[in-house]
Amino acid sequence: MKKNRLLAALLTAAVILGSCGSSDSSSGTSETAPADKEATETTASAEDKPASEENAPTEFIPEAKNTQELILEVDTDPSHRDKRFVETADYAQLKETYKDKFYFGCAVSERVMGNNEYTELTVAQFNSYTAENAMKPDSGLDWKTAAKNPEFYKEHAPVNFNRFKNCLDYAQAHNMKVRGHTLVWHSQTPEEFFHVNYDKTSAFCDKELMLKRMENYIKDVLEWTNANYPGLIYAWDVVNEAIDDGSGMRKQSNWYKVVGEDFVAKAFEYARKYAAPGVKLFYNDYNAYQARKQRDILKVIKPIAEAGNLDGVGMQSHLGLYLNPNDFMKAVKKYHDELGCEIHITELDVGNDKKKVDDWEKKQADFMTRFFTALQKTIDEGVPVTSVTIWGLTDDMSWRQNEGALLFEMDLTKKPAFDAIIEAKK
Ligand code: 9MR
């Protein structure tokens, strides 16, 4: 059936034409450590004048600077097809294949949202959407406006929801539920947010002020998303990557430096206070299967679970062939045993350590067979793994760009790893 492409929403933020992350993958036994690199994104300009106290702005919709098509309806007419891409309509569907087990999700970039063929494949395969970058704190926190009137905005930075809106419109139009990623993180959060007067040359805020800023940001995001898209977001990564690899809290985090170690508990307390009933609150981290890191994560989040403020653990899963999937599943089970919570696999990719592995595609596929077989067994034993997200669509757009880490090639050809996941379904 012929459908029309709908020219839609105007993006105010600069469009990221490609993934700018780079893999720090180290060989050995460790999950690939996420790049700490800040994405280069432009904060949308906002109004100069603060509103009155009663209606302090939490949303600015300034005039659009850049425009991009947001593909809200897929054009399936073969004669309109961009010839750089292969036909994908006959691929089996991950979301359909695993629908009795878990949501099958993808991290979606703004580049994908502006392209018909990427969108066609994304919405055919996935029923869960994570914004790869566009719903992180630096997408919304409008510190530039705050810095123009720092007394007025002292405790409550304005939030610009334009990029959030694009993501949520897109997910809603394509019947994908959303994992919110992420509210509190040391990375992709403006440095200015942590400083007096939103001026990074000034001192850090004191703890009390920082907690007010944190609470107001969490409140704004949770209330705005619920008011405008009720029921669309099923889970939030409330805190991301607060724990270091084997040495307790991540001490270099601004959140740790300014608030101290209870910033994690505080974030969950605020998230519970403002989240709509049914929205699940997750702690998300990489290397979350490793014994020492798991011990440190559990130490921090167990009291939060006991206080009733945590619903799940997100295991990012930026993996390599060194990992035995059965060991990973033991860690999955341990989270459930200790916390009684759900588990999401939130950022799965399996890379080849920068092309150092021969016969990569076959080995990646074999890994996926073992991983998805072990995962289903774990679920069948009663462990609620309710969502699995692949961290990106095509290899060239991955943050592990040179590692062949995803399921589709640049021209959308499916890789053996894709077939392996489909065939692993019992
Ligand atoms: O994939 C994201 C990449 O485009 C960004 O440049 C990078 C910046 O930090 O963030 C990447 O996503 C990260 C995710 O938000 C949290 N876990 C690690 C992911 C890979 O670095």
XYZ file of C-alpha atoms in Angstrom, residues 14-367:
354
model
C 21.468 20.709 15.627
C 21.113 17.379 13.951
C 23.797 14.925 14.803
C 24.771 13.458 11.472
C 26.234 10.313 12.780
C 27.296 8.737 15.946
C 30.161 10.609 17.474
C 30.999 8.107 20.173
C 34.143 6.100 19.937
C 34.829 2.786 21.482
C 37.355 2.477 24.242
C 37.108 -1.227 23.921
C 39.947 -2.849 25.665
C 40.652 -6.472 25.039
C 40.438 -8.737 28.010
C 37.571 -9.410 30.267
C 35.834 -6.116 30.478
C 32.720 -4.819 28.817
C 33.512 -1.958 26.498
C 33.701 1.166 28.602
C 31.442 3.857 27.260
C 33.126 6.895 25.838
C 32.997 9.827 28.171
C 32.886 12.142 25.218
C 30.198 14.751 25.256
C 28.088 14.808 22.147
C 28.468 18.059 20.284
C 24.989 19.403 20.293
C 23.676 22.914 20.219
C 21.346 23.974 22.946
C 18.399 25.680 21.390
C 18.298 29.376 22.045
C 15.616 30.441 24.394
C 13.830 33.483 25.530
C 15.758 36.132 27.340
C 13.082 37.168 29.729
C 12.173 34.957 32.648
C 8.501 34.401 33.179
C 6.819 35.275 36.407
C 7.330 32.984 39.353
C 3.858 31.410 39.027
C 4.393 30.218 35.520
C 8.110 29.711 35.515
C 8.901 28.180 32.161
C 9.659 24.543 31.949
C 9.180 24.480 28.223
C 10.443 26.737 25.501
C 9.458 26.320 21.903
C 11.666 28.931 20.299
C 11.749 29.469 16.590
C 13.314 26.602 14.769
C 16.855 27.091 13.573
C 17.337 23.873 11.689
C 14.720 21.791 10.075
C 14.702 18.123 9.430
C 12.058 15.749 8.270
C 10.838 13.573 11.065
C 9.502 10.483 9.344
C 6.166 9.894 11.009
C 4.761 7.719 8.266
C 6.820 5.278 6.241
C 6.785 5.502 2.451
C 6.678 1.883 1.284
C 6.391 2.601 -2.437
C 9.332 0.659 -3.991
C 9.711 3.246 -6.751
C 10.481 5.894 -4.096
C 13.136 3.781 -2.451
C 16.614 5.215 -2.003
C 18.761 2.852 -4.089
C 21.595 2.922 -1.543
C 19.531 0.639 0.656
C 18.468 -2.951 0.128
C 14.827 -3.994 0.497
C 14.112 -5.075 4.081
C 10.388 -5.790 4.049
C 10.896 -9.558 3.870
C 13.077 -9.802 7.003
C 11.672 -11.751 9.942
C 10.792 -9.398 12.798
C 12.613 -9.381 16.121
C 9.666 -7.776 17.921
C 7.227 -10.345 16.586
C 9.552 -13.288 17.199
C 10.144 -12.379 20.857
C 6.787 -10.808 21.658
C 5.942 -13.432 24.290
C 9.242 -12.764 26.087
C 10.185 -9.078 26.154
C 10.084 -5.732 24.402
C 12.663 -5.699 21.625
C 14.145 -2.231 21.389
C 16.621 -0.089 19.533
C 18.584 3.060 20.359
C 17.406 5.532 17.753
C 19.353 8.584 16.637
C 18.002 11.756 15.052
C 19.647 10.653 11.817
C 17.485 7.525 11.803
C 14.362 9.566 12.567
C 14.965 11.705 9.495
C 15.370 8.867 7.013
C 12.590 6.811 5.478
C 14.504 3.564 4.946
C 16.106 3.584 8.387
C 12.697 4.257 9.865
C 11.021 1.507 7.881
C 13.490 -1.052 9.224
C 13.434 0.318 12.782
C 9.670 0.226 13.114
C 9.390 -3.203 11.480
C 11.894 -4.720 13.892
C 11.443 -2.949 17.213
C 8.619 -2.136 19.614
C 10.717 -0.267 22.170
C 12.480 3.041 21.526
C 15.406 4.605 23.362
C 16.652 8.012 22.232
C 20.355 7.446 21.624
C 21.175 11.002 22.735
C 18.189 13.318 22.445
C 16.566 12.743 25.844
C 19.707 13.131 27.931
C 20.089 16.114 30.293
C 22.132 18.185 27.835
C 19.293 17.956 25.319
C 16.895 19.674 27.650
C 18.686 21.700 30.312
C 18.684 25.275 29.101
C 21.541 26.584 31.226
C 22.145 29.502 28.826
C 18.793 31.013 29.722
C 19.412 30.239 33.380
C 22.798 31.983 33.251
C 21.158 35.188 32.005
C 19.103 35.465 35.173
C 20.816 33.181 37.662
C 19.009 34.484 40.734
C 15.625 33.778 39.211
C 16.622 30.339 37.966
C 18.833 29.544 40.939
C 17.059 26.370 42.046
C 15.171 25.575 38.907
C 16.844 25.511 35.504
C 14.476 25.819 32.553
C 14.064 22.814 30.301
C 13.666 22.942 26.537
C 11.635 19.946 25.455
C 11.907 20.317 21.685
C 14.186 17.357 21.107
C 12.271 15.232 23.608
C 9.124 16.065 21.704
C 10.564 14.872 18.407
C 11.551 11.569 19.945
C 8.220 11.010 21.617
C 6.176 12.030 18.570
C 8.193 9.600 16.465
C 7.890 6.707 18.906
C 4.181 7.299 19.349
C 3.536 7.538 15.606
C 5.283 4.204 15.115
C 3.709 2.336 18.027
C 6.919 1.976 19.980
C 6.952 2.222 23.760
C 9.793 4.284 25.181
C 12.638 3.668 27.627
C 13.577 7.083 28.967
C 17.356 7.530 28.952
C 18.533 9.160 31.208
C 17.775 11.573 34.084
C 20.943 11.707 36.209
C 24.339 11.052 34.661
C 27.831 12.521 34.996
C 28.178 12.657 31.204
C 26.096 14.639 28.708
C 25.014 16.992 31.478
C 26.114 20.616 31.126
C 29.027 21.481 33.402
C 27.278 24.813 34.108
C 24.389 22.973 35.772
C 26.637 22.136 38.737
C 28.002 25.631 39.337
C 26.877 28.775 41.123
C 25.167 31.151 38.684
C 25.352 28.498 35.956
C 28.876 29.765 35.372
C 31.458 27.050 35.142
C 34.206 29.394 36.327
C 32.318 29.841 39.630
C 32.400 27.396 42.512
C 30.275 24.273 42.630
C 26.831 24.718 44.162
C 26.387 23.485 47.696
C 24.662 20.156 48.220
C 21.314 21.626 49.202
C 21.084 23.790 46.099
C 22.209 20.975 43.810
C 19.541 18.679 45.184
C 16.918 21.343 44.466
C 18.158 21.592 40.877
C 18.101 17.820 40.588
C 14.600 17.544 41.988
C 13.259 20.249 39.715
C 14.797 18.679 36.602
C 13.400 15.253 37.434
C 10.016 16.784 38.247
C 9.886 18.766 35.018
C 10.808 15.827 32.810
C 8.530 13.297 34.474
C 5.564 15.650 34.705
C 5.942 17.029 31.169
C 6.312 13.597 29.585
C 3.362 12.223 31.511
C 1.148 15.217 30.747
C 1.913 15.141 27.024
C 2.501 11.455 26.334
C 0.691 9.524 29.066
C 1.504 5.829 29.042
C 4.180 6.078 26.337
C 7.290 5.819 28.530
C 7.355 2.512 30.387
C 10.724 2.890 32.132
C 13.319 5.532 32.974
C 17.015 5.119 33.567
C 16.873 7.345 36.630
C 20.599 7.108 37.315
C 23.222 6.037 34.809
C 26.747 4.813 35.555
C 27.192 6.011 39.153
C 29.515 3.149 40.049
C 33.141 2.793 39.017
C 34.750 -0.399 37.759
C 35.547 -2.176 40.986
C 36.240 0.752 43.316
C 32.877 1.857 44.625
C 31.247 5.114 43.586
C 32.498 6.945 40.481
C 34.419 9.689 42.260
C 35.017 11.872 39.193
C 31.293 12.382 38.660
C 30.111 15.922 39.315
C 27.081 14.453 41.015
C 29.330 12.631 43.467
C 31.565 15.663 43.953
C 28.713 18.072 44.638
C 26.120 15.933 46.396
C 28.074 12.952 47.700
C 27.097 9.327 47.510
C 23.459 9.777 48.407
C 22.803 11.464 45.063
C 21.659 8.075 43.749
C 19.108 7.530 46.515
C 17.901 11.128 46.210
C 17.401 10.803 42.455
C 15.246 7.708 42.961
C 13.309 9.358 45.767
C 12.444 12.311 43.511
C 11.724 10.063 40.538
C 9.262 8.029 42.592
C 7.639 11.213 43.847
C 6.942 12.553 40.339
C 6.678 9.466 38.116
C 3.224 8.406 37.059
C 2.100 5.078 38.513
C 3.356 2.224 36.355
C 6.471 3.993 35.073
C 9.365 1.737 36.103
C 12.472 3.251 37.665
C 15.826 1.730 36.654
C 19.457 1.937 37.681
C 21.559 1.465 34.496
C 25.258 0.631 34.147
C 27.890 -1.088 32.013
C 29.944 -4.072 33.181
C 26.990 -4.688 35.468
C 27.549 -8.450 35.195
C 31.100 -8.318 36.604
C 31.355 -9.660 40.139
C 33.041 -6.701 41.815
C 31.007 -4.132 40.003
C 27.807 -6.019 40.729
C 28.748 -6.095 44.412
C 29.258 -2.313 44.405
C 26.066 -1.656 42.465
C 24.036 -3.824 44.812
C 25.487 -2.080 47.837
C 24.184 1.253 46.559
C 20.841 0.217 45.122
C 19.640 -2.397 47.593
C 18.530 0.195 50.187
C 16.819 2.079 47.365
C 14.925 -1.055 46.349
C 14.046 -1.670 49.996
C 12.662 1.851 50.231
C 10.401 0.987 47.300
C 12.034 3.425 44.900
C 13.669 1.059 42.409
C 11.922 -1.267 39.970
C 14.763 -2.601 37.898
C 18.364 -2.890 36.840
C 19.480 -1.977 33.344
C 22.490 -4.006 32.236
C 23.945 -2.072 29.318
C 25.809 -5.014 27.761
C 28.429 -3.528 25.462
C 30.006 -6.932 25.046
C 32.762 -8.878 23.330
C 33.560 -12.504 22.646
C 35.446 -12.894 25.941
C 32.152 -13.181 27.769
C 30.481 -16.449 28.621
C 26.725 -15.756 28.336
C 26.042 -18.262 31.125
C 28.145 -16.167 33.515
C 26.241 -13.089 32.417
C 22.929 -14.817 33.169
C 24.134 -15.736 36.655
C 24.542 -12.029 37.299
C 21.075 -11.369 35.851
C 19.613 -13.896 38.248
C 21.536 -12.450 41.190
C 20.017 -8.994 40.651
C 16.601 -10.560 40.692
C 17.348 -12.708 43.745
C 18.786 -9.794 45.740
C 16.364 -7.083 44.720
C 13.250 -8.881 43.508
C 13.245 -6.517 40.542
C 13.002 -6.627 36.756
C 16.047 -6.647 34.507
C 16.418 -4.877 31.161
C 19.266 -5.476 28.734
C 19.503 -1.839 27.744
C 22.358 -1.272 25.275
C 23.361 -4.563 23.685
C 26.109 -4.569 21.088
C 28.829 -7.153 20.506
C 32.008 -5.788 18.942
C 35.110 -7.266 17.413
C 37.734 -5.270 19.271
C 38.512 -3.058 16.285
C 38.692 -5.757 13.625
C 41.138 -7.921 15.535
C 38.886 -10.971 15.212
C 38.966 -13.166 12.107
C 35.740 -14.501 10.664
C 33.935 -11.882 12.713
C 30.407 -12.159 11.376
C 30.195 -15.854 12.103
C 31.652 -15.426 15.578
C 29.283 -12.576 16.384
C 26.370 -14.757 15.212
C 27.532 -17.699 17.351
C 27.720 -15.373 20.330
